[in-house]
Amino acid sequence: NLGEVRFTDGSTGWLFSYYGRLLETRDGGTHWDRIRLPDSLGLESAYLESRTRGWILGSGVSGSGSYYTSDGGAGWHPVSTADVRADRGMARDIPP
C-alpha cells in the first residue's frame, strides 16, 4: 500500500508506503531508490520538503519517535517529543 508521494521539484520526489518503506527519485519517477530508516522503525508518516530535508514519524519495539534528516536520508536524528510539545509543533533543535 502506497502512502503519500511528494515532489519537491520537477525531478526530486519522495514516496512512503504503509509497509515502512521510504523511496526517493531524482529523475522524475523513472527510477526509485529505497532510503534507509532508523532500525526497528515502522514508518507511519513522512514529510520531505526538499532534496535534503525532511521528517518522519514511526513506531517500533522501543516506542514511537520522530526523526529529522538534513542529508537526504543518509542520517536520521531523533527529535524530542518534549521539544515539539513545548513549541506547539515546532521543535527548537530543528532548523526552520
GROMACS .gro file of C-alpha atoms in nm:
model
   96
    1ASN     CA    1   0.000   0.000   0.000
    2LEU     CA    2   0.137   0.334  -0.100
    3GLY     CA    3   0.113   0.633   0.127
    4GLU     CA    4   0.196   0.977   0.001
    5VAL     CA    5   0.401   1.097  -0.293
    6ARG     CA    6   0.558   1.441  -0.276
    7PHE     CA    7   0.774   1.607  -0.538
    8THR     CA    8   0.992   1.895  -0.422
    9ASP     CA    9   1.084   1.997  -0.777
   10GLY     CA   10   1.046   1.859  -1.129
   11SER     CA   11   1.278   1.566  -1.071
   12THR     CA   12   1.306   1.501  -0.695
   13GLY     CA   13   1.030   1.309  -0.523
   14TRP     CA   14   0.966   1.105  -0.211
   15LEU     CA   15   0.719   0.821  -0.165
   16PHE     CA   16   0.638   0.634   0.153
   17SER     CA   17   0.444   0.313   0.192
   18TYR     CA   18   0.249   0.189   0.488
   19TYR     CA   19   0.482  -0.110   0.497
   20GLY     CA   20   0.763   0.105   0.631
   21ARG     CA   21   0.945   0.195   0.313
   22LEU     CA   22   1.062   0.536   0.207
   23LEU     CA   23   1.164   0.577  -0.156
   24GLU     CA   24   1.329   0.862  -0.345
   25THR     CA   25   1.354   0.956  -0.711
   26ARG     CA   26   1.583   1.214  -0.865
   27ASP     CA   27   1.474   1.158  -1.224
   28GLY     CA   28   1.105   1.242  -1.215
   29GLY     CA   29   0.990   0.895  -1.110
   30THR     CA   30   1.161   0.677  -1.369
   31HIS     CA   31   1.377   0.510  -1.101
   32TRP     CA   32   1.312   0.484  -0.728
   33ASP     CA   33   1.571   0.407  -0.458
   34ARG     CA   34   1.497   0.293  -0.106
   35ILE     CA   35   1.611   0.523   0.175
   36ARG     CA   36   1.741   0.360   0.490
   37LEU     CA   37   1.535   0.436   0.801
   38PRO     CA   38   1.633   0.412   1.168
   39ASP     CA   39   1.649   0.049   1.284
   40SER     CA   40   1.325  -0.110   1.407
   41LEU     CA   41   1.112   0.184   1.295
   42GLY     CA   42   0.772   0.119   1.142
   43LEU     CA   43   0.718   0.423   0.922
   44GLU     CA   44   0.381   0.588   0.982
   45SER     CA   45   0.422   0.926   0.817
   46ALA     CA   46   0.677   1.130   0.627
   47TYR     CA   47   0.713   1.492   0.525
   48LEU     CA   48   1.003   1.576   0.298
   49GLU     CA   49   1.033   1.939   0.199
   50SER     CA   50   1.341   1.937  -0.021
   51ARG     CA   51   1.607   1.714  -0.173
   52THR     CA   52   1.787   1.701   0.162
   53ARG     CA   53   1.548   1.795   0.448
   54GLY     CA   54   1.259   1.603   0.596
   55TRP     CA   55   1.087   1.448   0.894
   56ILE     CA   56   0.948   1.101   0.961
   57LEU     CA   57   0.726   0.958   1.232
   58GLY     CA   58   0.713   0.594   1.322
   59SER     CA   59   0.682   0.333   1.592
   60GLY     CA   60   0.861   0.017   1.685
   61VAL     CA   61   0.955  -0.214   1.969
   62SER     CA   62   1.116   0.073   2.159
   63GLY     CA   63   0.815   0.305   2.118
   64SER     CA   64   0.726   0.580   1.877
   65GLY     CA   65   0.954   0.855   1.758
   66SER     CA   66   1.013   1.145   1.524
   67TYR     CA   67   1.330   1.189   1.321
   68TYR     CA   68   1.483   1.464   1.108
   69THR     CA   69   1.726   1.444   0.817
   70SER     CA   70   1.929   1.721   0.659
   71ASP     CA   71   2.122   1.495   0.421
   72GLY     CA   72   1.855   1.328   0.211
   73GLY     CA   73   1.800   1.038   0.447
   74ALA     CA   74   2.162   0.924   0.482
   75GLY     CA   75   2.134   1.001   0.854
   76TRP     CA   76   1.832   1.042   1.081
   77HIS     CA   77   1.836   1.239   1.407
   78PRO     CA   78   1.577   1.183   1.680
   79VAL     CA   79   1.350   1.475   1.767
   80SER     CA   80   1.240   1.504   2.127
   81THR     CA   81   0.863   1.497   2.162
   82ALA     CA   82   0.903   1.728   2.464
   83ASP     CA   83   1.061   1.989   2.233
   84VAL     CA   84   0.779   1.950   1.982
   85ARG     CA   85   0.512   1.992   2.250
   86ALA     CA   86   0.689   2.286   2.413
   87ASP     CA   87   0.697   2.475   2.085
   88ARG     CA   88   0.344   2.375   1.981
   89GLY     CA   89   0.460   2.172   1.685
   90MET     CA   90   0.796   2.332   1.606
   91ALA     CA   91   1.097   2.165   1.764
   92ARG     CA   92   1.369   2.402   1.883
   93ASP     CA   93   1.651   2.177   1.767
   94ILE     CA   94   1.533   2.158   1.404
   95PRO     CA   95   1.637   2.432   1.163
   96PRO     CA   96   1.334   2.621   1.027
   0.00000   0.00000   0.00000
